[in-house]
Coordinates of N, CA and C in Angstrom, one line a residue:
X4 N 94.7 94.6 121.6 CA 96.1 94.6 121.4 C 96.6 96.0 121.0
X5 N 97.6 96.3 121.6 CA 97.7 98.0 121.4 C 98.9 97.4 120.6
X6 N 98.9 98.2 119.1 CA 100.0 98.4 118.3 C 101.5 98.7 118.6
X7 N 102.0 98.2 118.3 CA 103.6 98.9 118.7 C 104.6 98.4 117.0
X8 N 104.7 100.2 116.7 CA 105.4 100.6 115.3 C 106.3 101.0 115.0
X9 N 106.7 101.0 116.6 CA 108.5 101.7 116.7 C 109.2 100.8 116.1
X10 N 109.4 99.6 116.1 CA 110.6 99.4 115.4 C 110.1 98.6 113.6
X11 N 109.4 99.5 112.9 CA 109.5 99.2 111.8 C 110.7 99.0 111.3
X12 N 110.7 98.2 109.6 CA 111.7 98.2 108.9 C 111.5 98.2 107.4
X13 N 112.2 98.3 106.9 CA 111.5 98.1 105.2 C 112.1 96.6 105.0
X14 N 111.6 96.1 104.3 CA 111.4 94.7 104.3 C 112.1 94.9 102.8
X15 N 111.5 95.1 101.4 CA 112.0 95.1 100.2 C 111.2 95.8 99.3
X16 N 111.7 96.3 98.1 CA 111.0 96.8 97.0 C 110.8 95.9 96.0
X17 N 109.8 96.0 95.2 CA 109.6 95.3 94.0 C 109.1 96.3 92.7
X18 N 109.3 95.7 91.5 CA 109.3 96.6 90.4 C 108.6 96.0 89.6
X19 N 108.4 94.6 89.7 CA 107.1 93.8 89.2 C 106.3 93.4 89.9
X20 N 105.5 92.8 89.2 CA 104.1 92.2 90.2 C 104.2 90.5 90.4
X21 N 105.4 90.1 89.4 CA 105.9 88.7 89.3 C 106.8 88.5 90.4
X22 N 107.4 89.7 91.0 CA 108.7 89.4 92.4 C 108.0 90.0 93.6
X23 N 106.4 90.0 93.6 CA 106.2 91.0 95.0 C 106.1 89.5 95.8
X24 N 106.2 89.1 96.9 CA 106.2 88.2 97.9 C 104.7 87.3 98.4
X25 N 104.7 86.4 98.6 CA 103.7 85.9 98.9 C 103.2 86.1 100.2
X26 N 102.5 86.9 101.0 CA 101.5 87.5 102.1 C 101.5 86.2 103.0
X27 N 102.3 87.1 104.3 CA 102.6 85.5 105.3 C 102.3 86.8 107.1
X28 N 101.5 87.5 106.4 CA 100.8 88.7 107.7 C 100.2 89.6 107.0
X29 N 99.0 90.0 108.2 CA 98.1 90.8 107.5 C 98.7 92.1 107.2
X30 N 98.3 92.6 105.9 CA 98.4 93.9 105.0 C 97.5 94.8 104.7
X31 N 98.4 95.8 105.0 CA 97.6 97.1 105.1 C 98.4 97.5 103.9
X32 N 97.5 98.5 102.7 CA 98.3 99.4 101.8 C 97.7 100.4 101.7
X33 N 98.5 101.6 101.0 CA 98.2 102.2 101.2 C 98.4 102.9 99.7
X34 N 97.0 103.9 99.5 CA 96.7 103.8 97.7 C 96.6 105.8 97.5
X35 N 96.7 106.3 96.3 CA 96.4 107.1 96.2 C 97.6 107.9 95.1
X36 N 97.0 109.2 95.2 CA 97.4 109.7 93.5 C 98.8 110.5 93.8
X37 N 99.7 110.6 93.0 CA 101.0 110.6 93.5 C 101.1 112.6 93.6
X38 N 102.2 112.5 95.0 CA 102.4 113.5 95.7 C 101.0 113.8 96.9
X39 N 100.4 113.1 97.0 CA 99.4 112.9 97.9 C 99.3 112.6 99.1
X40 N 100.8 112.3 99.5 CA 101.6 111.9 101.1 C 101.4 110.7 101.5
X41 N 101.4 110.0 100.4 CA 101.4 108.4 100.7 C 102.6 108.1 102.1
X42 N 104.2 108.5 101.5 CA 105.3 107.9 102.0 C 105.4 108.7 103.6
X43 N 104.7 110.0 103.4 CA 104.7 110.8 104.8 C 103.9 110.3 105.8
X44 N 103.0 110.1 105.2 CA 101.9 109.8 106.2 C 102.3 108.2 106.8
X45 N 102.5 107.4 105.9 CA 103.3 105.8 106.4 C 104.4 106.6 107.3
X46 N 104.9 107.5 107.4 CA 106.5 107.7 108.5 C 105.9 107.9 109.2
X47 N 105.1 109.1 109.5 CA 104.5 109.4 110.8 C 103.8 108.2 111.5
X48 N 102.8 107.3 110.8 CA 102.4 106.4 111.0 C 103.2 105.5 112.3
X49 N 104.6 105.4 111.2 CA 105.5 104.1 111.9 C 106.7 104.9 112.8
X50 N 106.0 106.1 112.9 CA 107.3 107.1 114.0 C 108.6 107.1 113.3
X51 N 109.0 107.5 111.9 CA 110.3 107.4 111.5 C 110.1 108.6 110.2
X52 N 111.4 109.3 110.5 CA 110.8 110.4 109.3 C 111.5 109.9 108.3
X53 N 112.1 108.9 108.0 CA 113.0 108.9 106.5 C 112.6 107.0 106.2
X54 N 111.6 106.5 106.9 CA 111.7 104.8 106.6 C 111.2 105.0 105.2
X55 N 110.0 105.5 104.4 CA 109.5 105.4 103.2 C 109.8 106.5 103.0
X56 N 111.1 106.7 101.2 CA 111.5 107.9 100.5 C 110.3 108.8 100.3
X57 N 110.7 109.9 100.4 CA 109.6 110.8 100.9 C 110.6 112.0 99.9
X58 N 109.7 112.9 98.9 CA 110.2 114.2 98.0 C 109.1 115.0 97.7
X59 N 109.2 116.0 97.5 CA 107.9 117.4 96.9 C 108.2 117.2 95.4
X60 N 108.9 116.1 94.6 CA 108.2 115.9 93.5 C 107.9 114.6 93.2
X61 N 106.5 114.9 92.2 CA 105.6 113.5 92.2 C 106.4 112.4 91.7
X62 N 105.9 111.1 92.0 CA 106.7 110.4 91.5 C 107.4 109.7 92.2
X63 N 107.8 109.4 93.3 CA 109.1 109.2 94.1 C 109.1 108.0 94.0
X64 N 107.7 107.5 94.4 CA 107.1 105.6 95.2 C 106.9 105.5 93.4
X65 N 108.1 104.9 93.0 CA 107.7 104.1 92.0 C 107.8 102.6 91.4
X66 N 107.7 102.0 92.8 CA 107.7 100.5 93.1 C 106.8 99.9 94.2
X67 N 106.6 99.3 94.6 CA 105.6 98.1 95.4 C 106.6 98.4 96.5
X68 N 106.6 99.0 97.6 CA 107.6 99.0 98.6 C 106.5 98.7 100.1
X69 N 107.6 96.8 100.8 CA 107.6 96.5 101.7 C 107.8 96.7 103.1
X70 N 107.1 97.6 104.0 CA 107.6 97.3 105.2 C 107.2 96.6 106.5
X71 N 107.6 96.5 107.4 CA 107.2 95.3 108.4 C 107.2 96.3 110.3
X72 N 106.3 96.1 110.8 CA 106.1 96.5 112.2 C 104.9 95.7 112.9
X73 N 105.2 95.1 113.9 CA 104.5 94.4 115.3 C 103.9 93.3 114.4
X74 N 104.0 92.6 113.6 CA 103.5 91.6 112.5 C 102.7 91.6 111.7
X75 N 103.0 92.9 111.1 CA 101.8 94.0 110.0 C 102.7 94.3 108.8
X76 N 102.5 94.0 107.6 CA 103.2 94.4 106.4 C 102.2 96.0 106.1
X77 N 103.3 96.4 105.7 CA 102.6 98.0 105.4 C 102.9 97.9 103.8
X78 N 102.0 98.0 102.8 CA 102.5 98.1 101.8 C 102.3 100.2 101.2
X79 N 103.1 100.3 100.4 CA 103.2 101.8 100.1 C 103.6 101.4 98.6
X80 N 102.1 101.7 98.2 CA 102.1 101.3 96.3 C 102.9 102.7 95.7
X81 N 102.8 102.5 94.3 CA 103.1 104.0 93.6 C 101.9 104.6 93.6
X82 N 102.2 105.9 92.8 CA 101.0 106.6 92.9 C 100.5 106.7 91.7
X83 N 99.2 106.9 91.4 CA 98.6 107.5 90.1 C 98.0 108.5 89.8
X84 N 98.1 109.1 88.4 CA 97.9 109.8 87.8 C 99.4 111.4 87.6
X85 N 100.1 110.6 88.0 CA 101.4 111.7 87.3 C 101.7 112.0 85.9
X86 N 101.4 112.7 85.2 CA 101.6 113.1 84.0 C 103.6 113.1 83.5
X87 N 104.2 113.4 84.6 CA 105.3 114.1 84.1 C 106.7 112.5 83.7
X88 N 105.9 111.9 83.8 CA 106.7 110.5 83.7 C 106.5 109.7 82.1
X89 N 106.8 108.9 81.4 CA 106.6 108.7 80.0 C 105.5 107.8 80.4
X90 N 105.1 107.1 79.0 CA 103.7 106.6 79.1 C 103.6 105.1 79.6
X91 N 105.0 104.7 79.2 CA 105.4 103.2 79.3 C 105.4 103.2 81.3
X92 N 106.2 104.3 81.8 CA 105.8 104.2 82.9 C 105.0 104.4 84.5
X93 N 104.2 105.2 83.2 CA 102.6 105.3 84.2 C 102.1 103.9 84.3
X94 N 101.9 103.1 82.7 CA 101.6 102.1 82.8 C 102.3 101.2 83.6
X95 N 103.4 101.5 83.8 CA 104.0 99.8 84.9 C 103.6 99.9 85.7
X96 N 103.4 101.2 86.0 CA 102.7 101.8 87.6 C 101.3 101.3 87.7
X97 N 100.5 101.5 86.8 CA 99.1 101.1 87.1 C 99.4 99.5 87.1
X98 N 99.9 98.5 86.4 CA 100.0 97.4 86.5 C 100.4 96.8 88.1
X99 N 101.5 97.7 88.5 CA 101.9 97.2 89.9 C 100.6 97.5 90.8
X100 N 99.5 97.9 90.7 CA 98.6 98.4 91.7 C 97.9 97.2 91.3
X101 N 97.7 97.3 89.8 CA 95.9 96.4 90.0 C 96.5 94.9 89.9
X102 N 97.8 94.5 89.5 CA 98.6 93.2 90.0 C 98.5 93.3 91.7
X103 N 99.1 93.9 91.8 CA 99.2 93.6 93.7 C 97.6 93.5 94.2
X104 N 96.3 94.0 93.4 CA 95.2 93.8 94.3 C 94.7 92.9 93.3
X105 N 95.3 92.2 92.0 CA 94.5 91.0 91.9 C 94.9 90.1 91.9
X106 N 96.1 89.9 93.5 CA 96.7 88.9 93.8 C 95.6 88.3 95.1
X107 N 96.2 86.8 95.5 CA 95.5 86.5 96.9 C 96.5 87.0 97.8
X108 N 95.8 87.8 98.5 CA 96.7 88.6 99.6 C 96.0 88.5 100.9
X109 N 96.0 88.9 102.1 CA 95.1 89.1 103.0 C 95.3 90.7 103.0
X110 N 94.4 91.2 102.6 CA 93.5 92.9 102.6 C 93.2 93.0 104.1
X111 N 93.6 93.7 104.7 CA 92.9 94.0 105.9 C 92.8 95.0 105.9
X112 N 93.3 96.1 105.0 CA 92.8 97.6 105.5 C 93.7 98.2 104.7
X113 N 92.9 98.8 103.4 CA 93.3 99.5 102.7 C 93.3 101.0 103.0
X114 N 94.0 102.0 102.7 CA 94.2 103.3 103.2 C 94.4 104.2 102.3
X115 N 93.3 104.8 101.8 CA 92.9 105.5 100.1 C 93.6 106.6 100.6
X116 N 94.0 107.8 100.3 CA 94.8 108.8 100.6 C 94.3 109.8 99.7
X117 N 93.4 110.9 100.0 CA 92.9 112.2 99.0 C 93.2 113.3 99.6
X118 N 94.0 114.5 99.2 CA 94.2 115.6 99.3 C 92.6 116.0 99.6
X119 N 92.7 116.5 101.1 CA 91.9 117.0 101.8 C 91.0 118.5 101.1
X120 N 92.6 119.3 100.5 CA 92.5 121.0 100.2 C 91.3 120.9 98.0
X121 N 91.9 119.7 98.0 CA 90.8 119.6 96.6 C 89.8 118.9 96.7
X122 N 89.0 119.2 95.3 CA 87.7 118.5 95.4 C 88.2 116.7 94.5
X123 N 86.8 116.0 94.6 CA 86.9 114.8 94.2 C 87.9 115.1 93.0
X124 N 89.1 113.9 93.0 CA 89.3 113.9 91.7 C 89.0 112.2 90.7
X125 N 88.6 112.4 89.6 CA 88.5 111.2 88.8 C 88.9 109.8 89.0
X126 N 90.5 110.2 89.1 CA 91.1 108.7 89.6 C 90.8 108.2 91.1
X127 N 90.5 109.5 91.7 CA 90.2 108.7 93.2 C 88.8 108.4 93.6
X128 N 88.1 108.5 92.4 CA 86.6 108.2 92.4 C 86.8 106.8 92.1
X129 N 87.2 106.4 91.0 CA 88.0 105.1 90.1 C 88.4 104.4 91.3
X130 N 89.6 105.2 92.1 CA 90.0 103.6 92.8 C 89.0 103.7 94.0
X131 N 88.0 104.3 94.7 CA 87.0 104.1 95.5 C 85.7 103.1 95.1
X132 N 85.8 103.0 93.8 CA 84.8 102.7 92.9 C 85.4 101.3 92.9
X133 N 86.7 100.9 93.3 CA 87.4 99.6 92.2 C 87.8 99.2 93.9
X134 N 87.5 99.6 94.6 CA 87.7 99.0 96.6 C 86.6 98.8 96.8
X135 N 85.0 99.3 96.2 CA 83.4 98.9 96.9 C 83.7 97.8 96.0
X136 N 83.8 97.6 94.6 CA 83.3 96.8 93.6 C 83.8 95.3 94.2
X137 N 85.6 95.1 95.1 CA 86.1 94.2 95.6 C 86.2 93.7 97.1
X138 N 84.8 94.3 97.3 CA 84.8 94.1 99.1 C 85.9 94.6 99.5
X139 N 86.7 95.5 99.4 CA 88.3 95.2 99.6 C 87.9 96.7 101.1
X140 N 88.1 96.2 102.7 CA 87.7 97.3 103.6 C 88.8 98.4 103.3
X141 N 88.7 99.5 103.8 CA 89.1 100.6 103.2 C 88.8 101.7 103.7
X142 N 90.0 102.7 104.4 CA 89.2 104.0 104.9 C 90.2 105.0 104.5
X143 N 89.5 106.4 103.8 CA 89.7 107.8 103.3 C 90.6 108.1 104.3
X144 N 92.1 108.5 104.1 CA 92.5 109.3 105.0 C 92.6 110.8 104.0
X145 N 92.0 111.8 104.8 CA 92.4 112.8 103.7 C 93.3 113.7 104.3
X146 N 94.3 113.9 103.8 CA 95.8 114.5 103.8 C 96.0 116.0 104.0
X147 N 96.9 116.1 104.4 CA 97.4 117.5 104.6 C 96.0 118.7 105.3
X148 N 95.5 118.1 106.0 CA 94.3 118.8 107.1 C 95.1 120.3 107.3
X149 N 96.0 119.9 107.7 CA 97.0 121.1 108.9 C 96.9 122.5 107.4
X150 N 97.2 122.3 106.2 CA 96.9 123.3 105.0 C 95.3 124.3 105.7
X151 N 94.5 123.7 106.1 CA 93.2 124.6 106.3 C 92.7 124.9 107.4
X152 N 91.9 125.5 107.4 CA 91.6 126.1 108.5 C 90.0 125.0 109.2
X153 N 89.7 125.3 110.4 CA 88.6 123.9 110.7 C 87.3 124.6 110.2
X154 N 87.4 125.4 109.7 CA 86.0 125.5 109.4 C 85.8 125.2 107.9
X155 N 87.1 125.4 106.9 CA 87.2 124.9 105.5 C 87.9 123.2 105.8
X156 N 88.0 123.2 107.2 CA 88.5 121.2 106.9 C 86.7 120.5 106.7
X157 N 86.4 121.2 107.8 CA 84.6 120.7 108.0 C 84.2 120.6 106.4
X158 N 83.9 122.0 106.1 CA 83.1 122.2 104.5 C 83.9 120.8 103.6
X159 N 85.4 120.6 103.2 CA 86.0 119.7 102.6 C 85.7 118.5 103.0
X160 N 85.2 118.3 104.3 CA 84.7 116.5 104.5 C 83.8 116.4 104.1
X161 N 82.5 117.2 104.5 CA 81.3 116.8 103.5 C 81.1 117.1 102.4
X162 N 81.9 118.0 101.3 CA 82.1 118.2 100.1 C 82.4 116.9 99.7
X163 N 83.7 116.0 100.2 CA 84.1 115.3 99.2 C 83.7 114.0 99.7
X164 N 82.6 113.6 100.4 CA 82.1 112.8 101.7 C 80.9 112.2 100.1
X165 N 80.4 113.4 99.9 CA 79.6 113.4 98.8 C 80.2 113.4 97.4
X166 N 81.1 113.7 97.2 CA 82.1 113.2 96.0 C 82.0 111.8 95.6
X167 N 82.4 111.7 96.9 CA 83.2 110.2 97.1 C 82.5 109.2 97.2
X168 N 81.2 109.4 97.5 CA 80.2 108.5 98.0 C 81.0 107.7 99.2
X169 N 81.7 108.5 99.9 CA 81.9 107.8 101.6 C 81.5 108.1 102.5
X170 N 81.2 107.5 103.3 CA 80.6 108.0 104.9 C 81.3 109.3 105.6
X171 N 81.3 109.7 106.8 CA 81.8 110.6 107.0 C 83.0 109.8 108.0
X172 N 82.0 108.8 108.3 CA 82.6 107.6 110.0 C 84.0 106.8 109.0
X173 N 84.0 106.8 107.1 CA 84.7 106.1 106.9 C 85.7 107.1 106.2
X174 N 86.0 108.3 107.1 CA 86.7 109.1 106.2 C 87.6 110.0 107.3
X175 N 89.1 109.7 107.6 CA 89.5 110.5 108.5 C 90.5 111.8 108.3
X176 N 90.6 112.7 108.8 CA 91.4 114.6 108.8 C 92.9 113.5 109.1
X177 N 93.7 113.8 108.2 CA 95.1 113.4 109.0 C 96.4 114.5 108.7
X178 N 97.1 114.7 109.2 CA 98.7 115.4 108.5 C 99.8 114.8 109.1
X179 N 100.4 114.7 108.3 CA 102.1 114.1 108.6 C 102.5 114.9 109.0
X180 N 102.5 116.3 109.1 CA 103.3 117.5 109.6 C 102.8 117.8 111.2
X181 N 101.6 117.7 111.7 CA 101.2 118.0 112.9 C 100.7 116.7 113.8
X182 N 100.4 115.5 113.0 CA 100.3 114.0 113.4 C 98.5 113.9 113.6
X183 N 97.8 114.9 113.4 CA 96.3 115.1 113.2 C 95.8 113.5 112.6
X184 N 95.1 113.0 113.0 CA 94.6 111.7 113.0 C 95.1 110.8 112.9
X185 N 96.5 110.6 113.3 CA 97.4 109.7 113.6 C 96.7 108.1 114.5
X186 N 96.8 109.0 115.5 CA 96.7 107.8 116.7 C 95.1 107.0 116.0
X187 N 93.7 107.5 115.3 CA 92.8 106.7 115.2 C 93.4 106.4 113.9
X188 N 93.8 106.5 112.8 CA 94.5 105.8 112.2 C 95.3 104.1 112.8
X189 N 96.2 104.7 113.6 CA 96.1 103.0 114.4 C 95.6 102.5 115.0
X190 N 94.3 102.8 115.4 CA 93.2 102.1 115.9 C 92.6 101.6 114.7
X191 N 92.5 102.5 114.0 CA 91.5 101.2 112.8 C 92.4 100.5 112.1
X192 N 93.6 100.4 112.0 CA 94.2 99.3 111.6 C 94.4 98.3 112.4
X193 N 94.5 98.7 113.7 CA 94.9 97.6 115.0 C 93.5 96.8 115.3
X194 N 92.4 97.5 114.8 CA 90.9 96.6 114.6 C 91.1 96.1 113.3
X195 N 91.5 96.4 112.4 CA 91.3 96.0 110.8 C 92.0 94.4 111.2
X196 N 93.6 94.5 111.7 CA 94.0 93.3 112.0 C 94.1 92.4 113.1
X197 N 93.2 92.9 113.9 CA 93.1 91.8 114.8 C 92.6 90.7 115.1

């Protein structure tokens, strides 16, 4: 079945883990540490440059936000590890993550998101570490590729290949700015839910 994303929509935001929706189609989310092009990479994904708020400062995705294409919920969590927010709400933030994954949901394909241009960082060892521990399937996209050059994209895959303890087959080059691993991005989710 070949995907069709054009007519996404946002479906709703949630701000607790008590109002997120009960899972009535397979879900794909999408995880990672804030300013890391979670909401970019979901636009490009769904062909739309403004469906998921999208800013150059961290922070933006700071709710559980729903959207819906070809009968695929796309979830776009907040992000972690932003310092510049108070303490009370980093914490709501980590609650909305590890609530939405220690709900019964159907997981089909989670979508870890690591800046390509850095090395391993902590939290994204954490939540790689917290996706083997729950069976939960799962593939590295690592972000903003188009930043380097291919012979420092190369060196940064298997740098953080080994970081990360991920395969290389489970780790893809993507950018929202030039669409760089776009289209096999929907292949593995169009296999993840079929």
């Amino acid at each position: 079945m070949a995907l069709n994303l054009q007519n996404a929509r946002f479906i709703a935001s949630y701000g607790t883990v008590d109002g997120l929706p009960a899972p009535t189609t397979p879900e794909v989310a999408f995880v990672g540490r804030s300013n890391v092009g979670k909401s970019s990479l979901l636009n490009k994904l769904l062909g739309r440059k403004a469906l998921a708020k999208v800013s150059s400062q961290p922070g933006k995705t700071a709710n559980v936000n729903f959207f819906e294409a070809d009968g695929i919920s796309f979830v776009d969590l907040p992000g972690y590890g932003y310092a510049r927010v108070s303490m009370a709400e980093r914490q709501r933030w980590a609650n909305l993550i590890s609530g939405y994954f220690a709900q019964e949901r159907s997981f089909n394909l989670v979508i870890a998101l690591v800046d390509v241009r850095l090395e391993a960082q902590k939290l994204d060892q954490d939540m790689l570490a917290f996706l083997r521990e729950n069976n939960l399937p799962f593939v590295v996209a690592l972000t903003k590729a188009d930043k380097l050059s291919r012979p420092k994209q190369t060196r940064q895959v298997e740098l953080l290949s080994r970081q990360l303890e991920v395969s290389r087959e489970q780790m893809l080059l993507t950018s929202a700015q030039t669409g760089l691993g776009i289209d096999e991005l929907r292949h593995r989710i169009e296999k993840a839910c079929d």
